[in-house]
């Protein structure tokens, strides 16, 4: 079974995903890290040297290259569900979980962690705020297609994992 963890940049997908995986002794993988290892360069470098379109192409290919018969949690990039038909692909091959935060929380977190993110790194605090509010509103259309939506500040990764394992909310055909 594959659990895809989605949500905006700064929502804590990797930390939360690692805790979910630890609870069930499943594998954990981070989509950005798989891409960085395969390309031998950081996401930041891929954006600046090859452009966002190139990144979105390999992001979509990498997502589809993940083996489906393992039990694993995949932490996606913030944009993964919003390009190509990635959200439909994830909903048809696993359980999507949206780790949801409001814009204020994300603004606070990302102000401290924008340097490693190519889409944010050159923004002033005012621009960052406007960008996050607008981008979150745009992306929620995709994020809200997740099978499970959880409050990122309150959810317990271990309990969520117990629920997923005991009542898998997915189509048995997949
Ligand atoms: C992106 C989010 C990043 C990374 C890339 C683009 C986005 O991942 O994939 O910088 O479009 O939101 P995180 O959500 O892990 O920061």
Coordinates of N, CA, C and O and ligand atoms in Angstrom, one line a residue:
X1 N 0.8 -1.2 0.0 CA 0.0 0.0 0.0 C 0.9 1.3 0.0 O 1.9 1.3 0.6
X2 N 0.4 2.2 -0.7 CA 1.2 3.5 -0.8 C 0.3 4.6 -0.2 O -0.8 4.8 -0.5
X3 N 0.9 5.4 0.7 CA 0.3 6.6 1.3 C 1.0 7.8 0.7 O 2.2 7.9 0.9
X4 N 0.3 8.7 0.1 CA 0.9 9.9 -0.5 C 0.6 11.0 0.5 O -0.6 11.3 0.7
X5 N 1.6 11.6 1.0 CA 1.3 12.8 1.9 C 1.5 14.1 1.1 O 2.6 14.3 0.5
X6 N 0.5 14.9 1.1 CA 0.5 16.1 0.3 C 0.2 17.3 1.2 O -0.3 17.2 2.3
X7 N 0.6 18.5 0.7 CA 0.3 19.7 1.4 C 1.3 20.8 1.0 O 2.3 20.5 0.3
X8 N 1.0 22.0 1.4 CA 1.9 23.1 0.9 C 3.3 23.0 1.5 O 3.5 22.3 2.4
X9 N 4.2 23.7 0.8 CA 5.6 23.8 1.4 C 5.5 24.2 2.8 O 4.7 25.1 3.2
X10 N 6.4 23.7 3.7 CA 6.4 24.1 5.1 C 5.4 23.4 5.9 O 5.2 23.7 7.1
X11 N 4.6 22.5 5.4 CA 3.5 21.9 6.2 C 4.1 20.7 7.1 O 3.3 20.1 7.9
X12 N 5.3 20.3 6.9 CA 5.9 19.3 7.8 C 5.7 17.9 7.2 O 5.6 16.9 8.0
X13 N 5.5 17.7 5.9 CA 5.2 16.4 5.3 C 6.3 15.4 5.6 O 6.0 14.2 5.9
X14 N 7.6 15.8 5.6 CA 8.6 14.8 5.8 C 8.7 14.3 7.2 O 8.7 13.1 7.5
X15 N 8.6 15.2 8.2 CA 8.6 14.8 9.6 C 7.4 14.0 9.9 O 7.5 12.9 10.6
X16 N 6.2 14.4 9.5 CA 5.0 13.7 9.8 C 5.0 12.3 9.1 O 4.7 11.3 9.7
X17 N 5.5 12.3 7.9 CA 5.6 11.0 7.1 C 6.5 10.0 7.8 O 6.2 8.8 7.8
X18 N 7.7 10.5 8.3 CA 8.6 9.6 8.9 C 8.0 9.0 10.2 O 8.2 7.8 10.5
X19 N 7.2 9.8 10.9 CA 6.6 9.3 12.1 C 5.5 8.3 11.8 O 5.4 7.3 12.5
X20 N 4.8 8.5 10.7 CA 3.8 7.5 10.3 C 4.5 6.2 9.9 O 4.0 5.1 10.3
X21 N 5.5 6.3 9.1 CA 6.2 5.1 8.7 C 6.8 4.3 9.9 O 6.7 3.1 9.9
X22 N 7.4 5.1 10.8 CA 8.0 4.4 12.0 C 7.0 3.6 12.8 O 7.3 2.5 13.2
X23 N 5.8 4.1 12.9 CA 4.7 3.5 13.6 C 4.4 2.1 13.1 O 4.2 1.1 13.8
X24 N 4.4 2.0 11.8 CA 4.0 0.7 11.1 C 5.2 -0.1 10.6 O 5.0 -1.1 9.9
X25 N 6.4 0.5 10.8 CA 7.6 -0.1 10.2 C 7.5 -0.2 8.7 O 7.8 -1.3 8.1
X26 N 7.0 0.8 8.1 CA 6.9 0.9 6.6 C 8.1 1.7 6.2 O 8.8 2.3 7.0
X27 N 8.3 1.7 4.8 CA 9.4 2.5 4.3 C 8.9 4.0 4.2 O 7.7 4.2 4.0
X28 N 9.8 4.9 4.2 CA 9.5 6.3 4.0 C 10.3 6.8 2.8 O 11.5 6.5 2.7
X29 N 9.7 7.6 2.0 CA 10.5 8.2 0.9 C 10.0 9.7 0.7 O 8.8 9.9 0.8
X30 N 10.9 10.5 0.3 CA 10.6 11.9 0.0 C 10.8 12.1 -1.5 O 11.9 11.9 -2.0
X31 N 9.8 12.5 -2.2 CA 9.9 12.7 -3.6 C 11.0 13.6 -4.1 O 11.7 13.3 -5.0
X32 N 11.1 14.7 -3.4 CA 12.2 15.7 -3.8 C 13.6 15.0 -3.6 O 14.5 15.2 -4.4
X33 N 13.7 14.2 -2.5 CA 15.0 13.6 -2.3 C 15.3 12.5 -3.4 O 16.5 12.4 -3.9
X34 N 14.3 11.8 -3.8 CA 14.5 10.8 -4.9 C 14.9 11.5 -6.2 O 15.9 11.1 -6.8
X35 N 14.3 12.6 -6.4 CA 14.7 13.4 -7.6 C 16.1 13.9 -7.5 O 16.9 13.8 -8.5
X36 N 16.4 14.5 -6.3 CA 17.8 15.0 -6.1 C 18.8 13.9 -6.3 O 19.9 14.2 -6.9
X37 N 18.6 12.7 -5.8 CA 19.5 11.7 -5.9 C 19.7 11.2 -7.4 O 20.8 11.0 -7.8
X38 N 18.6 11.1 -8.1 CA 18.6 10.7 -9.5 C 19.3 11.7 -10.3 O 20.1 11.4 -11.3
X39 N 19.1 13.0 -10.1 CA 19.7 14.1 -10.9 C 21.1 14.5 -10.4 O 21.8 15.2 -11.2
X40 N 21.4 14.1 -9.2 CA 22.7 14.5 -8.7 C 22.9 16.0 -8.4 O 23.9 16.6 -8.5
X41 N 21.7 16.7 -8.2 CA 21.8 18.1 -7.9 C 20.5 18.4 -7.1 O 19.5 17.7 -7.1
X42 N 20.5 19.6 -6.4 CA 19.4 19.9 -5.5 C 18.2 20.4 -6.4 O 18.4 20.8 -7.5
X43 N 17.1 20.5 -5.7 CA 15.9 21.0 -6.4 C 16.1 22.4 -6.8 O 15.8 22.9 -7.9
X44 N 16.7 23.2 -5.9 CA 17.1 24.6 -6.2 C 17.9 24.7 -7.4 O 17.6 25.5 -8.3
X45 N 18.9 23.8 -7.6 CA 19.7 23.9 -8.8 C 19.0 23.4 -10.0 O 19.1 24.0 -11.1
X46 N 18.1 22.5 -9.9 CA 17.3 22.0 -11.0 C 16.5 23.2 -11.5 O 16.4 23.5 -12.7
X47 N 15.8 23.9 -10.6 CA 15.0 25.0 -11.0 C 15.8 26.1 -11.7 O 15.4 26.6 -12.7
X48 N 17.0 26.4 -11.1 CA 17.7 27.5 -11.7 C 18.4 27.2 -13.0 O 18.5 28.0 -13.9
X49 N 18.9 25.9 -13.1 CA 19.6 25.5 -14.3 C 18.7 25.0 -15.4 O 19.0 25.2 -16.6
X50 N 17.6 24.3 -15.1 CA 16.8 23.7 -16.1 C 15.4 24.2 -16.2 O 14.6 23.9 -17.1
X51 N 15.0 25.0 -15.1 CA 13.6 25.6 -15.2 C 12.6 24.7 -14.5 O 12.7 23.5 -14.3
X52 N 11.5 25.4 -14.2 CA 10.4 24.7 -13.5 C 9.7 23.6 -14.3 O 9.3 22.5 -13.9
X53 N 9.5 23.9 -15.6 CA 8.8 22.9 -16.5 C 9.6 21.6 -16.5 O 9.0 20.5 -16.4
X54 N 10.9 21.7 -16.6 CA 11.7 20.4 -16.5 C 11.5 19.7 -15.2 O 11.3 18.5 -15.2
X55 N 11.5 20.5 -14.1 CA 11.3 19.9 -12.8 C 9.9 19.2 -12.7 O 9.8 18.0 -12.2
X56 N 8.9 19.8 -13.2 CA 7.5 19.2 -13.2 C 7.5 17.9 -14.0 O 6.8 17.0 -13.6
X57 N 8.2 17.9 -15.1 CA 8.2 16.7 -15.9 C 8.9 15.5 -15.2 O 8.3 14.5 -15.1
X58 N 10.1 15.8 -14.6 CA 10.7 14.7 -13.9 C 10.0 14.3 -12.6 O 10.0 13.2 -12.1
X59 N 9.3 15.3 -12.0 CA 8.6 15.1 -10.8 C 7.5 14.1 -11.1 O 7.2 13.1 -10.4
X60 N 6.8 14.3 -12.2 CA 5.7 13.4 -12.6 C 6.2 12.0 -13.0 O 5.6 11.0 -12.6
X61 N 7.3 12.0 -13.7 CA 7.9 10.7 -14.0 C 8.4 9.9 -12.8 O 8.2 8.7 -12.7
X62 N 9.0 10.6 -11.9 CA 9.5 10.0 -10.7 C 8.4 9.4 -9.8 O 8.4 8.3 -9.3
X63 N 7.3 10.2 -9.7 CA 6.1 9.7 -9.0 C 5.6 8.4 -9.6 O 5.3 7.5 -8.8
X64 N 5.6 8.3 -10.9 CA 5.1 7.1 -11.5 C 6.1 5.9 -11.5 O 5.8 4.8 -11.9
X65 N 7.3 6.2 -11.1 CA 8.3 5.2 -11.1 C 8.4 4.4 -9.8 O 9.1 3.5 -9.6
X66 N 7.6 4.9 -8.8 CA 7.7 4.3 -7.4 C 6.9 3.0 -7.5 O 5.8 2.8 -8.0
X67 N 7.6 2.0 -6.9 CA 7.1 0.6 -6.9 C 5.8 0.6 -6.1 O 5.7 1.1 -5.0
X68 N 4.8 -0.1 -6.7 CA 3.5 0.0 -6.1 C 3.2 -1.2 -5.1 O 2.3 -1.1 -4.3
X69 N 4.1 -2.2 -5.1 CA 3.7 -3.3 -4.2 C 4.4 -3.2 -2.8 O 4.2 -4.1 -2.0
X70 N 5.1 -2.1 -2.5 CA 5.7 -2.0 -1.2 C 4.7 -1.2 -0.3 O 3.9 -0.5 -0.8
X71 N 4.9 -1.4 1.0 CA 4.2 -0.5 2.0 C 5.1 0.7 2.2 O 6.1 0.6 2.8
X72 N 4.6 1.8 1.8 CA 5.4 3.0 2.1 C 4.6 4.3 2.1 O 3.5 4.4 1.6
X73 N 5.3 5.3 2.8 CA 4.7 6.6 2.8 C 5.6 7.5 1.9 O 6.8 7.5 2.1
X74 N 5.0 8.2 1.0 CA 5.7 9.1 0.1 C 5.4 10.5 0.5 O 4.2 10.9 0.4
X75 N 6.3 11.3 0.9 CA 6.1 12.7 1.1 C 6.3 13.4 -0.2 O 7.4 13.4 -0.8
X76 N 5.3 14.1 -0.8 CA 5.3 14.7 -2.1 C 5.8 16.1 -1.9 O 5.9 16.7 -0.8
X77 N 6.2 16.8 -3.0 CA 6.5 18.2 -3.0 C 5.2 19.0 -2.9 O 4.1 18.4 -3.3
X78 N 5.3 20.2 -2.5 CA 4.1 21.0 -2.4 C 3.3 21.2 -3.7 O 2.1 21.3 -3.7
X79 N 4.0 21.1 -4.8 CA 3.3 21.3 -6.1 C 2.9 20.0 -6.8 O 2.2 20.0 -7.8
X80 N 3.4 18.9 -6.3 CA 3.1 17.6 -6.9 C 1.7 17.4 -7.3 O 1.4 17.0 -8.5
X81 N 0.7 17.6 -6.5 CA -0.7 17.3 -6.8 C -1.3 18.2 -7.9 O -2.3 17.9 -8.5
X82 N -0.6 19.3 -8.2 CA -1.2 20.4 -9.0 C -0.7 20.4 -10.4 O -1.1 21.3 -11.2
X83 N 0.1 19.4 -10.8 CA 0.6 19.4 -12.2 C 0.2 18.0 -12.8 O 0.1 17.0 -12.1
X84 N 0.2 18.1 -14.2 CA -0.2 16.9 -15.0 C -1.5 16.3 -14.4 O -2.3 17.0 -13.8
X85 N -1.6 15.0 -14.4 CA -2.8 14.4 -13.7 C -2.3 13.7 -12.5 O -2.7 12.6 -12.1
X86 N -1.3 14.3 -11.8 CA -0.7 13.6 -10.6 C -1.7 13.3 -9.5 O -1.6 12.2 -8.9
X87 N -2.6 14.2 -9.3 CA -3.6 13.9 -8.2 C -4.4 12.7 -8.5 O -4.7 11.8 -7.7
X88 N -4.9 12.6 -9.8 CA -5.7 11.5 -10.2 C -4.9 10.2 -10.1 O -5.3 9.2 -9.6
X89 N -3.6 10.3 -10.5 CA -2.7 9.1 -10.5 C -2.6 8.7 -9.0 O -2.7 7.5 -8.7
X90 N -2.3 9.6 -8.1 CA -2.1 9.2 -6.7 C -3.4 8.6 -6.1 O -3.4 7.6 -5.4
X91 N -4.6 9.2 -6.5 CA -5.8 8.7 -5.9 C -6.2 7.3 -6.5 O -6.9 6.6 -5.9
X92 N -5.6 7.0 -7.6 CA -5.9 5.7 -8.2 C -4.9 4.6 -7.8 O -5.1 3.4 -8.1
X93 N -3.8 5.0 -7.2 CA -2.8 4.0 -6.8 C -2.5 4.0 -5.3 O -1.7 3.1 -4.9
X94 N -3.1 4.8 -4.5 CA -2.8 4.8 -3.1 C -3.8 5.6 -2.3 O -4.8 6.1 -2.8
X95 N -3.4 5.9 -1.1 CA -4.2 6.8 -0.2 C -3.6 8.1 -0.1 O -2.4 8.2 0.3
X96 N -4.3 9.2 -0.5 CA -3.8 10.5 -0.4 C -4.2 11.2 0.9 O -5.3 11.1 1.3
X97 N -3.2 11.8 1.6 CA -3.5 12.4 2.9 C -3.0 13.9 2.8 O -1.9 14.1 2.5
X98 N -3.9 14.8 3.0 CA -3.6 16.2 2.9 C -3.3 16.7 4.4 O -4.2 16.8 5.2
X99 N -2.1 17.1 4.6 CA -1.7 17.7 5.9 C -2.0 19.2 5.8 O -1.2 20.0 5.2
X100 N -3.1 19.6 6.4 CA -3.6 20.9 6.1 C -3.2 22.0 7.2 O -3.3 21.7 8.4
X101 N -2.8 23.1 6.7 CA -2.4 24.3 7.6 C -3.0 25.5 7.0 O -3.2 25.6 5.8
X102 N -3.3 26.5 7.9 CA -3.8 27.8 7.4 C -2.7 28.6 6.9 O -1.5 28.3 7.2
X103 N -3.0 29.7 6.1 CA -1.9 30.5 5.5 C -1.1 31.1 6.6 O 0.2 31.2 6.4
X104 N -1.6 31.6 7.7 CA -0.8 32.2 8.8 C 0.3 31.3 9.3 O 1.4 31.8 9.5
X105 N -0.1 30.1 9.5 CA 0.9 29.1 10.0 C 2.0 28.9 9.0 O 3.2 28.9 9.3
X106 N 1.6 28.8 7.7 CA 2.6 28.6 6.7 C 3.5 29.8 6.5 O 4.7 29.6 6.3
X107 N 3.0 31.0 6.6 CA 3.7 32.2 6.4 C 4.8 32.2 7.5 O 6.0 32.5 7.3
X108 N 4.4 31.9 8.7 CA 5.3 32.0 9.8 C 6.5 31.0 9.7 O 7.6 31.3 9.8
X109 N 6.1 29.8 9.2 CA 7.1 28.7 9.1 C 8.0 29.0 7.9 O 9.3 28.8 8.0
X110 N 7.4 29.4 6.8 CA 8.2 29.6 5.6 C 9.1 30.8 5.6 O 10.1 30.9 4.9
X111 N 8.8 31.8 6.4 CA 9.7 33.0 6.6 C 11.1 32.5 7.0 O 12.1 33.1 6.6
X112 N 11.1 31.5 7.8 CA 12.4 31.0 8.3 C 13.0 29.9 7.4 O 14.2 29.6 7.6
X113 N 12.3 29.4 6.5 CA 12.8 28.3 5.7 C 12.7 28.5 4.2 O 12.4 27.6 3.4
X114 N 12.8 29.8 3.7 CA 12.5 30.0 2.3 C 13.8 29.8 1.4 O 13.6 29.6 0.2
X115 N 15.0 29.9 2.0 CA 16.2 29.8 1.2 C 16.3 28.6 0.4 O 16.8 28.6 -0.7
X116 N 15.9 27.4 0.9 CA 16.1 26.2 0.2 C 14.9 25.9 -0.8 O 14.9 24.9 -1.5
X117 N 14.0 26.9 -0.9 CA 12.9 26.7 -1.8 C 12.9 27.7 -3.0 O 12.8 28.9 -2.8
X118 N 13.2 27.1 -4.1 CA 13.4 28.0 -5.3 C 12.2 29.0 -5.6 O 12.5 30.1 -6.1
X119 N 11.0 28.6 -5.2 CA 9.9 29.4 -5.6 C 9.8 30.6 -4.6 O 9.1 31.6 -4.9
X120 N 10.5 30.6 -3.5 CA 10.3 31.6 -2.4 C 11.6 32.4 -2.1 O 11.5 33.4 -1.5
X121 N 12.7 31.8 -2.6 CA 14.0 32.3 -2.0 C 14.3 33.8 -2.1 O 15.0 34.4 -1.3
X122 N 13.8 34.4 -3.2 CA 14.1 35.8 -3.4 C 13.0 36.8 -3.0 O 13.1 38.0 -3.3
X123 N 12.1 36.3 -2.3 CA 10.9 37.2 -1.9 C 11.1 38.0 -0.7 O 11.7 37.5 0.3
X124 N 10.6 39.2 -0.7 CA 10.5 40.1 0.5 C 9.4 39.5 1.4 O 8.6 38.8 0.9
X125 N 9.5 39.8 2.7 CA 8.4 39.3 3.6 C 7.0 39.7 3.1 O 6.1 38.8 3.2
X126 N 6.8 40.8 2.6 CA 5.5 41.2 2.1 C 5.0 40.4 0.9 O 3.9 39.9 0.8
X127 N 6.0 40.2 0.0 CA 5.7 39.4 -1.2 C 5.4 37.9 -0.8 O 4.5 37.2 -1.4
X128 N 6.2 37.4 0.1 CA 6.1 36.0 0.6 C 4.6 35.8 1.1 O 4.0 34.8 0.8
X129 N 4.2 36.7 1.9 CA 2.8 36.6 2.5 C 1.8 36.6 1.4 O 0.9 35.7 1.4
X130 N 1.9 37.5 0.5 CA 0.9 37.6 -0.6 C 0.9 36.3 -1.5 O -0.1 35.7 -1.8
X131 N 2.1 35.8 -1.7 CA 2.3 34.6 -2.6 C 1.7 33.4 -1.9 O 0.9 32.6 -2.5
X132 N 1.9 33.3 -0.6 CA 1.4 32.1 0.1 C -0.1 32.1 0.2 O -0.8 31.1 -0.1
X133 N -0.7 33.3 0.5 CA -2.2 33.3 0.5 C -2.8 33.0 -0.8 O -3.7 32.1 -0.9
X134 N -2.2 33.5 -1.9 CA -2.8 33.3 -3.3 C -2.5 31.9 -3.7 O -3.4 31.2 -4.2
X135 N -1.3 31.4 -3.5 CA -0.9 30.0 -4.0 C -1.7 28.9 -3.2 O -2.1 27.9 -3.8
X136 N -1.9 29.2 -1.9 CA -2.6 28.2 -1.1 C -4.0 28.1 -1.6 O -4.6 27.0 -1.8
X137 N -4.7 29.2 -1.9 CA -6.0 29.3 -2.4 C -6.1 28.5 -3.7 O -7.1 27.7 -3.9
X138 N -5.2 28.7 -4.6 CA -5.2 28.1 -5.9 C -4.9 26.6 -5.7 O -5.6 25.8 -6.3
X139 N -4.0 26.2 -4.9 CA -3.7 24.8 -4.7 C -4.7 24.0 -4.0 O -4.7 22.7 -4.1
X140 N -5.4 24.6 -3.1 CA -6.4 23.8 -2.3 C -7.4 23.1 -3.1 O -7.9 22.0 -2.7
X141 N -7.7 23.6 -4.3 CA -8.6 22.9 -5.2 C -8.1 21.5 -5.5 O -8.8 20.5 -5.6
X142 N -6.7 21.3 -5.6 CA -6.1 20.0 -5.8 C -6.0 19.3 -4.4 O -6.3 18.1 -4.3
X143 N -5.5 19.9 -3.4 CA -5.3 19.3 -2.2 C -6.6 18.7 -1.6 O -6.6 17.6 -1.0
X144 N -7.7 19.4 -1.8 CA -9.0 19.0 -1.3 C -9.5 17.7 -2.0 O -10.5 17.2 -1.5
X145 N -8.8 17.3 -3.0 CA -9.2 16.0 -3.6 C -8.6 14.8 -2.9 O -8.8 13.6 -3.2
X146 N -7.9 15.1 -1.8 CA -7.3 14.0 -1.0 C -8.3 13.1 -0.4 O -9.4 13.6 0.0
X147 N -8.0 11.8 -0.2 CA -8.9 10.9 0.4 C -9.1 11.2 1.9 O -10.2 11.1 2.5
X148 N -8.0 11.7 2.5 CA -8.1 12.0 4.0 C -7.5 13.4 4.1 O -6.5 13.7 3.6
X149 N -8.2 14.3 4.9 CA -7.7 15.6 5.1 C -7.6 15.8 6.6 O -8.5 15.5 7.4
X150 N -6.4 16.1 7.1 CA -6.1 16.2 8.5 C -5.6 17.6 8.9 O -4.9 18.2 8.1
X151 N -5.9 18.0 10.1 CA -5.4 19.2 10.7 C -3.9 19.0 11.0 O -3.5 18.3 11.9
X152 N -3.0 19.7 10.3 CA -1.6 19.6 10.5 C -1.1 19.9 11.9 O 0.0 19.4 12.3
X153 N -1.8 20.7 12.6 CA -1.3 21.1 14.0 C -1.8 20.1 15.0 O -1.2 20.0 16.1
X154 N -2.9 19.4 14.7 CA -3.4 18.5 15.8 C -3.2 17.0 15.5 O -3.3 16.2 16.4
X155 N -3.1 16.7 14.2 CA -3.1 15.2 13.9 C -1.9 14.5 14.5 O -0.8 15.0 14.7
X156 N -2.2 13.2 14.9 CA -1.2 12.4 15.5 C -0.8 11.3 14.4 O -1.6 10.5 14.0
X157 N 0.5 11.3 14.0 CA 0.9 10.4 12.9 C 0.7 9.0 13.2 O 0.3 8.2 12.3
X158 N 0.9 8.6 14.5 CA 0.8 7.2 14.8 C -0.7 6.7 14.8 O -1.0 5.7 14.2
X159 N -1.6 7.6 15.3 CA -3.0 7.2 15.3 C -3.6 7.2 13.9 O -4.3 6.3 13.5
X160 N -3.1 8.1 13.0 CA -3.6 8.1 11.7 C -3.1 6.8 11.0 O -3.9 6.2 10.2
X161 N -1.9 6.4 11.2 CA -1.4 5.2 10.6 C -2.2 4.0 11.1 O -2.6 3.1 10.3
X162 N -2.6 4.0 12.4 CA -3.4 2.8 12.9 C -4.7 2.8 12.1 O -5.2 1.7 11.8
X163 N -5.3 4.0 11.9 CA -6.6 4.0 11.2 C -6.5 3.5 9.8 O -7.3 2.7 9.3
X164 N -5.4 4.0 9.1 CA -5.2 3.6 7.7 C -5.0 2.1 7.6 O -5.6 1.5 6.7
X165 N -4.3 1.5 8.5 CA -4.0 0.1 8.4 C -5.3 -0.7 8.8 O -5.6 -1.7 8.1
X166 N -6.0 -0.3 9.8 CA -7.2 -1.1 10.2 C -8.4 -0.9 9.3 O -9.2 -1.8 9.1
X167 N -8.6 0.3 8.7 CA -9.7 0.6 7.8 C -9.2 1.2 6.6 O -9.4 2.4 6.4
X168 N -8.5 0.5 5.7 CA -7.9 1.2 4.6 C -9.0 1.9 3.7 O -9.9 1.2 3.2
X169 N -8.9 3.3 3.6 CA -10.0 4.0 2.9 C -9.7 4.0 1.4 O -9.6 5.1 0.8
X170 N -9.4 2.9 0.8 CA -9.0 2.9 -0.6 C -9.8 1.8 -1.3 O -10.3 0.8 -0.7
X171 N -9.8 1.9 -2.6 CA -10.5 0.9 -3.4 C -9.6 -0.4 -3.5 O -8.5 -0.3 -4.0
X172 N -10.2 -1.5 -3.1 CA -9.5 -2.7 -3.0 C -9.0 -3.2 -4.4 O -8.1 -4.0 -4.5
X173 N -9.6 -2.6 -5.5 CA -9.1 -3.1 -6.8 C -7.7 -2.7 -7.0 O -7.0 -3.2 -7.9
X174 N -7.2 -1.6 -6.3 CA -5.9 -1.1 -6.6 C -4.8 -1.8 -5.8 O -4.7 -1.6 -4.7
Ligands
LIG1 C1 7.5 23.0 -4.4 C2 7.7 22.4 -3.2 C3 9.0 21.8 -2.8 C4 9.8 21.3 -4.1 C5 9.9 22.4 -5.1 C6 8.5 23.0 -5.5 C7 6.2 23.6 -4.7 O1 8.8 20.7 -1.9 O2 9.1 20.2 -4.7 O3 10.7 23.4 -4.5 O4 5.9 23.9 -5.9 O5 5.4 23.9 -3.8 P1 8.3 20.9 -0.4 O6 6.9 21.1 -0.3 O7 8.8 19.7 0.3 O8 9.0 22.2 0.1

